[in-house]
Short mmCIF file of C-alpha atoms in Angstrom, two decimals:
data_model
loop_
_atom_site.label_atom_id
_atom_site.label_comp_id
_atom_site.label_asym_id
_atom_site.label_seq_id
_atom_site.Cartn_x
_atom_site.Cartn_y
_atom_site.Cartn_z
CA MET V 1 39.60 -23.66 -22.58
CA ARG V 2 36.49 -25.69 -23.29
CA ILE V 3 34.15 -24.02 -25.75
CA PRO V 4 30.70 -23.31 -24.21
CA ALA V 5 27.98 -25.53 -25.57
CA LEU V 6 25.88 -22.88 -27.25
CA TYR V 7 22.75 -22.98 -29.30
CA LEU V 8 21.15 -25.74 -27.16
CA VAL V 9 17.53 -25.79 -28.07
CA LEU V 10 15.25 -26.30 -25.07
CA ALA V 11 12.08 -26.19 -27.12
CA ALA V 12 11.43 -25.61 -30.81
CA ALA V 13 7.74 -24.87 -30.73
CA VAL V 14 6.82 -22.08 -33.06
CA CYS V 15 3.07 -22.28 -33.36
CA GLN V 16 2.18 -19.49 -35.75
CA ALA V 17 -1.38 -18.49 -36.48
CA GLN V 18 -0.53 -15.95 -39.13
CA THR V 19 2.16 -15.68 -41.77
CA SER V 20 3.40 -12.22 -40.81
CA GLY V 21 6.53 -13.74 -39.23
CA THR V 22 7.68 -15.22 -42.53
CA VAL V 23 10.97 -13.69 -43.63
CA PRO V 24 10.60 -12.11 -47.08
CA LYS V 25 13.19 -13.20 -49.61
CA PRO V 26 13.99 -11.11 -52.64
CA PRO V 27 12.88 -12.67 -55.93
CA TRP V 28 16.43 -13.17 -57.12
CA ALA V 29 17.23 -15.32 -54.08
CA GLY V 30 14.49 -17.81 -54.89
CA GLY V 31 12.21 -19.73 -52.57
CA SER V 32 10.27 -16.67 -51.48
CA LYS V 33 6.97 -18.50 -51.11
CA ALA V 34 6.15 -19.34 -47.53
CA PRO V 35 5.55 -23.04 -46.77
CA ALA V 36 1.97 -24.09 -46.13
CA PRO V 37 1.09 -24.55 -42.46
CA SER V 38 1.08 -28.08 -41.11
CA LYS V 39 -2.09 -29.79 -39.97
CA ASN V 40 -1.26 -29.17 -36.32
CA GLU V 41 -0.54 -25.52 -37.00
CA SER V 42 -3.91 -25.14 -38.75
CA GLU V 43 -5.76 -26.89 -35.95
CA ASN V 44 -4.09 -24.88 -33.22
CA SER V 45 -4.52 -21.50 -34.87
CA GLY V 46 -8.23 -21.03 -34.29
CA ASN V 47 -9.03 -17.39 -33.62
CA ASP V 48 -5.79 -16.77 -31.73
CA THR V 49 -3.86 -13.91 -33.31
CA THR V 50 -0.55 -14.51 -31.51
CA PHE V 51 2.23 -17.05 -31.81
CA LYS V 52 4.59 -18.67 -29.36
CA VAL V 53 8.24 -17.76 -29.01
CA ASP V 54 11.06 -20.27 -29.36
CA VAL V 55 12.65 -20.90 -25.96
CA LYS V 56 16.36 -21.32 -26.66
CA LEU V 57 19.62 -19.90 -25.49
CA VAL V 58 20.00 -16.35 -26.77
CA ASN V 59 23.60 -15.21 -27.12
CA VAL V 60 24.55 -11.56 -26.78
CA PHE V 61 28.11 -10.46 -27.47
CA VAL V 62 28.81 -7.20 -25.69
CA THR V 63 31.62 -4.70 -26.22
CA VAL V 64 32.25 -2.26 -23.37
CA THR V 65 34.39 0.83 -23.94
CA ASP V 66 35.57 3.65 -21.70
CA ASP V 67 35.42 7.40 -22.32
CA ARG V 68 38.44 7.13 -24.65
CA GLY V 69 36.82 4.38 -26.70
CA ALA V 70 39.22 1.72 -25.38
CA PRO V 71 37.78 -1.74 -24.59
CA VAL V 72 37.07 -2.49 -20.90
CA ALA V 73 38.09 -6.04 -20.01
CA ASN V 74 37.77 -6.32 -16.21
CA LEU V 75 34.01 -6.64 -15.70
CA THR V 76 32.25 -9.62 -14.14
CA LYS V 77 28.88 -11.29 -14.58
CA ASP V 78 27.44 -9.19 -11.75
CA ASN V 79 28.17 -6.01 -13.69
CA PHE V 80 25.63 -6.88 -16.39
CA GLN V 81 21.84 -6.67 -16.45
CA LEU V 82 19.91 -8.17 -19.38
CA PHE V 83 16.45 -7.20 -20.62
CA GLU V 84 14.27 -8.56 -23.40
CA ASP V 85 11.40 -6.27 -24.39
CA ASP V 86 11.91 -4.48 -21.04
CA HIS V 87 11.61 -7.75 -19.07
CA PRO V 88 14.63 -8.64 -16.87
CA GLN V 89 16.41 -11.85 -17.88
CA LYS V 90 18.65 -14.16 -15.88
CA VAL V 91 22.20 -14.41 -17.23
CA ALA V 92 22.66 -18.16 -17.67
CA LEU V 93 26.00 -17.98 -19.48
CA PHE V 94 28.88 -15.56 -19.00
CA SER V 95 32.29 -15.58 -20.60
CA LYS V 96 35.09 -13.06 -21.04
CA GLU V 97 36.92 -12.75 -24.36
CA SER V 98 35.24 -15.88 -25.61
CA GLU V 99 37.40 -18.66 -27.01
CA LEU V 100 34.62 -19.44 -29.46
CA PRO V 101 35.81 -19.67 -33.05
CA LEU V 102 35.46 -16.58 -35.19
CA SER V 103 33.80 -16.64 -38.59
CA ILE V 104 34.59 -13.42 -40.44
CA VAL V 105 33.28 -12.18 -43.77
CA LEU V 106 35.25 -9.42 -45.44
CA ALA V 107 32.88 -7.81 -47.95
CA ILE V 108 34.96 -5.61 -50.24
CA ASP V 109 33.55 -3.06 -52.66
CA THR V 110 35.26 -3.56 -56.02
CA SER V 111 33.08 -1.18 -58.03
CA LEU V 112 34.63 1.39 -60.34
CA SER V 113 34.31 4.16 -57.74
CA THR V 114 36.86 2.37 -55.50
CA ARG V 115 39.56 1.84 -58.15
CA LYS V 116 41.88 4.53 -56.70
CA ASP V 117 41.99 3.02 -53.20
CA LEU V 118 41.32 -0.67 -53.78
CA ALA V 119 44.96 -1.76 -53.58
CA LEU V 120 45.38 0.03 -50.24
CA GLU V 121 42.19 -1.55 -48.91
CA LEU V 122 43.33 -5.04 -49.91
CA ASN V 123 46.74 -4.62 -48.29
CA SER V 124 45.10 -3.51 -45.03
CA ALA V 125 42.72 -6.47 -45.23
CA ARG V 126 45.66 -8.85 -45.57
CA ARG V 127 47.33 -7.39 -42.50
CA PHE V 128 44.05 -7.71 -40.57
CA ALA V 129 43.73 -11.38 -41.53
CA ARG V 130 47.25 -12.11 -40.29
CA ALA V 131 46.58 -10.32 -37.00
CA ILE V 132 43.23 -11.90 -36.14
CA ILE V 133 42.95 -15.38 -37.67
CA ARG V 134 43.75 -18.38 -35.44
CA PRO V 135 43.68 -22.04 -36.58
CA VAL V 136 40.14 -22.41 -35.14
CA ASP V 137 38.88 -19.33 -37.00
CA ALA V 138 37.76 -18.92 -40.60
CA LEU V 139 37.65 -15.94 -42.94
CA SER V 140 35.77 -15.58 -46.20
CA ILE V 141 36.09 -12.77 -48.74
CA TYR V 142 33.17 -11.51 -50.79
CA ALA V 143 33.79 -9.01 -53.57
CA PHE V 144 30.86 -6.97 -54.79
CA ASN V 145 30.38 -4.72 -57.77
CA GLU V 146 27.38 -5.31 -60.05
CA VAL V 147 27.44 -8.91 -58.78
CA VAL V 148 28.40 -10.56 -55.49
CA ASP V 149 31.17 -13.13 -55.67
CA GLN V 150 32.67 -15.28 -52.92
CA ALA V 151 36.33 -14.86 -53.79
CA VAL V 152 37.58 -16.92 -50.83
CA PRO V 153 35.51 -19.62 -49.07
CA PHE V 154 35.80 -19.80 -45.26
CA THR V 155 39.37 -20.76 -44.40
CA SER V 156 42.14 -20.08 -41.89
CA ASP V 157 44.84 -20.58 -44.53
CA LEU V 158 46.52 -17.22 -45.13
CA LYS V 159 47.99 -18.30 -48.48
CA SER V 160 44.50 -19.10 -49.77
CA ILE V 161 43.32 -15.70 -48.59
CA ASP V 162 46.23 -13.97 -50.39
CA ARG V 163 45.53 -15.86 -53.62
CA GLY V 164 41.87 -14.92 -53.47
CA VAL V 165 42.67 -11.26 -52.87
CA GLU V 166 45.00 -11.20 -55.87
CA ARG V 167 42.16 -12.43 -58.12
CA LEU V 168 39.80 -9.57 -57.28
CA HIS V 169 38.93 -7.32 -60.18
CA LEU V 170 36.95 -4.12 -60.66
CA GLY V 171 33.37 -3.98 -61.86
CA ALA V 172 31.07 -1.17 -62.89
CA ALA V 173 28.29 -0.85 -60.30
CA THR V 174 27.71 -1.50 -56.58
CA ALA V 175 25.43 -4.19 -55.11
CA LEU V 176 26.09 -3.33 -51.45
CA TYR V 177 22.83 -4.57 -49.91
CA ASP V 178 22.94 -7.77 -51.97
CA ALA V 179 26.43 -8.40 -50.55
CA ILE V 180 25.26 -7.92 -46.95
CA TYR V 181 22.28 -10.20 -47.55
CA VAL V 182 24.38 -12.98 -49.11
CA ALA V 183 27.08 -12.68 -46.42
CA GLY V 184 24.39 -12.87 -43.74
CA GLU V 185 23.03 -16.09 -45.24
CA ALA V 186 26.54 -17.57 -45.29
CA LEU V 187 27.21 -16.61 -41.67
CA GLU V 188 23.86 -17.94 -40.44
CA ALA V 189 25.09 -21.52 -40.87
CA ARG V 190 28.35 -20.90 -38.98
CA GLN V 191 28.93 -21.63 -35.29
CA GLY V 192 30.59 -19.38 -32.72
CA ARG V 193 31.15 -15.65 -33.08
CA LYS V 194 30.21 -14.15 -36.43
CA VAL V 195 31.56 -10.89 -37.82
CA MET V 196 31.01 -8.99 -41.05
CA VAL V 197 33.47 -6.27 -42.10
CA VAL V 198 32.18 -4.17 -44.99
CA ILE V 199 34.68 -1.97 -46.85
CA THR V 200 32.95 0.45 -49.23
CA ASP V 201 32.38 4.07 -50.15
CA GLY V 202 28.76 3.66 -49.07
CA GLY V 203 26.99 3.74 -52.41
CA ASP V 204 24.48 1.18 -53.71
CA THR V 205 23.36 1.33 -57.32
CA VAL V 206 22.09 -2.08 -58.46
CA SER V 207 21.04 -4.21 -55.46
CA LYS V 208 17.86 -6.27 -55.80
CA THR V 209 17.76 -6.42 -52.00
CA ASP V 210 16.73 -3.33 -50.05
CA TYR V 211 18.21 -2.02 -46.81
CA GLN V 212 15.62 -3.64 -44.53
CA GLU V 213 16.16 -7.08 -46.06
CA ALA V 214 19.94 -6.70 -45.72
CA LEU V 215 19.62 -5.59 -42.10
CA ARG V 216 17.31 -8.49 -41.25
CA ALA V 217 19.68 -11.00 -42.84
CA ALA V 218 22.55 -9.61 -40.77
CA GLN V 219 20.48 -9.68 -37.58
CA ILE V 220 19.20 -13.21 -38.13
CA SER V 221 22.75 -14.45 -38.73
CA GLU V 222 23.79 -12.85 -35.40
CA ALA V 223 26.66 -11.12 -37.18
CA ILE V 224 28.41 -8.12 -35.69
CA VAL V 225 28.81 -5.67 -38.57
CA TYR V 226 31.77 -3.30 -38.80
CA SER V 227 31.59 -0.72 -41.59
CA ILE V 228 34.71 0.89 -42.98
CA ILE V 229 33.54 3.79 -45.12
CA VAL V 230 36.27 4.90 -47.53
CA VAL V 231 35.90 8.56 -48.47
CA PRO V 232 38.71 9.73 -50.78
CA ILE V 233 37.43 13.34 -50.88
CA GLU V 234 35.50 14.25 -47.75
CA ALA V 235 33.57 17.12 -49.35
CA SER V 236 32.99 15.35 -52.65
CA ALA V 237 29.61 16.09 -54.21
CA GLY V 238 29.50 12.47 -55.36
CA ARG V 239 29.35 11.04 -51.85
CA ASP V 240 26.35 8.85 -51.04
CA THR V 241 25.58 10.14 -47.56
CA GLY V 242 22.37 8.15 -47.47
CA GLY V 243 24.33 4.96 -47.99
CA GLU V 244 26.83 6.02 -45.33
CA HIS V 245 24.05 6.61 -42.81
CA ALA V 246 22.54 3.22 -43.65
CA LEU V 247 25.86 1.52 -42.88
CA ILE V 248 26.19 3.47 -39.64
CA GLN V 249 22.72 2.31 -38.54
CA LEU V 250 23.42 -1.27 -39.63
CA SER V 251 26.57 -1.35 -37.52
CA SER V 252 24.74 0.14 -34.53
CA ASP V 253 21.86 -2.35 -34.70
CA THR V 254 24.20 -5.36 -34.79
CA GLY V 255 26.57 -4.22 -32.02
CA GLY V 256 29.38 -3.25 -34.35
CA LYS V 257 30.99 0.05 -35.19
CA TYR V 258 31.64 2.29 -38.18
CA PHE V 259 34.83 4.01 -39.27
CA TYR V 260 35.69 6.65 -41.84
CA ALA V 261 38.98 6.16 -43.65
CA THR V 262 40.71 8.42 -46.14
CA ASN V 263 44.19 6.87 -46.14
CA THR V 264 46.14 3.72 -45.32
CA ALA V 265 46.87 4.75 -41.72
CA GLN V 266 43.16 5.17 -40.99
CA LEU V 267 42.35 1.86 -42.67
CA ASP V 268 44.95 0.08 -40.54
CA GLU V 269 43.67 1.80 -37.40
CA ALA V 270 40.11 0.69 -38.14
CA PHE V 271 41.21 -2.92 -38.56
CA ARG V 272 43.34 -2.70 -35.39
CA THR V 273 40.35 -1.43 -33.40
CA ILE V 274 38.17 -4.25 -34.71
CA SER V 275 40.84 -6.79 -33.78
CA ASP V 276 41.17 -5.37 -30.24
CA GLU V 277 37.41 -5.42 -29.69
CA LEU V 278 37.05 -9.00 -30.84
CA ARG V 279 39.63 -10.01 -28.22
CA THR V 280 37.85 -8.23 -25.36
CA GLN V 281 34.20 -9.08 -25.82
CA TYR V 282 31.82 -10.46 -23.22
CA LEU V 283 29.41 -13.26 -24.01
CA LEU V 284 26.08 -13.22 -22.18
CA GLY V 285 23.53 -15.97 -22.70
CA TYR V 286 19.98 -16.25 -21.41
CA TYR V 287 16.85 -18.35 -21.83
CA PRO V 288 13.94 -15.97 -22.48
CA VAL V 289 10.75 -16.57 -20.59
CA GLN V 290 8.23 -18.11 -22.97
CA ARG V 291 5.38 -15.75 -23.63
CA LEU V 292 2.89 -14.76 -26.30
CA ALA V 293 3.57 -11.77 -28.49
CA ASP V 294 2.43 -10.29 -31.79
CA SER V 295 5.91 -9.75 -33.23
CA ASP V 296 8.77 -12.12 -33.97
CA PHE V 297 11.39 -9.46 -33.20
CA ARG V 298 12.65 -9.29 -29.61
CA ARG V 299 14.44 -6.19 -28.34
CA ILE V 300 17.57 -6.69 -26.23
CA GLU V 301 19.03 -4.19 -23.78
CA VAL V 302 22.17 -4.53 -21.67
CA LYS V 303 22.84 -2.27 -18.70
CA LEU V 304 25.87 -2.00 -16.44
CA SER V 305 25.71 -1.97 -12.65
CA GLY V 306 28.25 -1.85 -9.85
CA VAL V 307 30.92 -0.10 -11.90
CA ALA V 308 33.18 2.54 -10.37
CA SER V 309 31.55 5.90 -9.77
CA GLY V 310 32.26 8.30 -12.59
CA SER V 311 33.07 5.56 -15.11
CA ASP V 312 31.80 6.65 -18.47
CA TYR V 313 31.39 3.15 -19.89
CA LYS V 314 29.36 2.45 -23.00
CA THR V 315 28.00 -0.92 -24.17
CA ARG V 316 27.44 -2.09 -27.73
CA HIS V 317 25.47 -5.19 -28.63
CA ARG V 318 22.84 -6.30 -31.08
CA THR V 319 19.54 -4.52 -30.52
CA GLY V 320 17.44 -7.67 -30.81
CA TYR V 321 16.80 -10.93 -32.61
CA TYR V 322 14.17 -12.63 -34.77
CA THR V 323 12.43 -15.82 -33.78
CA SER V 324 12.03 -16.77 -37.45
CA LYS V 325 14.90 -17.46 -39.80
CA ILE V 326 15.74 -16.39 -43.34
CA HIS V 327 14.51 -19.62 -44.94
#
């Protein structure tokens, strides 16, 4: 199947009269100072307090599930309605179970709090890689404790993935949000479908990046985030429920899903569900109508129409996109 020609830019005309759209970068990432406006930007700004939106193809990967949570794979283009900031959009591109290459980041918590279950998590991750990776796909592994380390660069070679997994070692603390931020930056440069699978107990103790910066990095990269929250003792007083809720929200905002896992069977089931969903996604693309607005975040909504009466279908997709990038 021929891969759709995505990311065609019809017009790249961001004319910004104020610097509020600049993406903040944490100090440790460097380059946080916004570039000075060009001469044309200065001349065109005047007293106008709005800026123009990029008109380019916006891609929305949609997962549809039934009342049992199973993926629904028999819908057509006519079953979908797209909205941006409540304005209807014309679906210009439609594809079932896209043949686009997958770029997957596995972000694995290797802090001291995971030492009891780390071996089980790594074995499940290996099985997931073997089940999902095709020659056109690429997987990268990031390990995070007090630092974030890319243990395996993007590759489809399973032996390289195994060698990288074997080199992972425990650390003391947990830089969860830093890991999401760094993984988002790495995925931003990739083409095709982009997925981030975060395996952690939900705690964050040393990140220099906060939750909002991590979320924005994930959204700008267009990554679908799946969170696997490992809870060895469900009623443990040491659980970071705030961190768990942050991961749940992050997954929801990017069109992904969260899972709780307390044993190997639940870990394997979470990976199996992720694999099934990635094989039954719908790709919708649209060219937003150019308009003026005072925010660089655009809200996306997908509704279903013409489905069988009584069908309790649910859609998941990213909640929006930014017109400005990380850099």
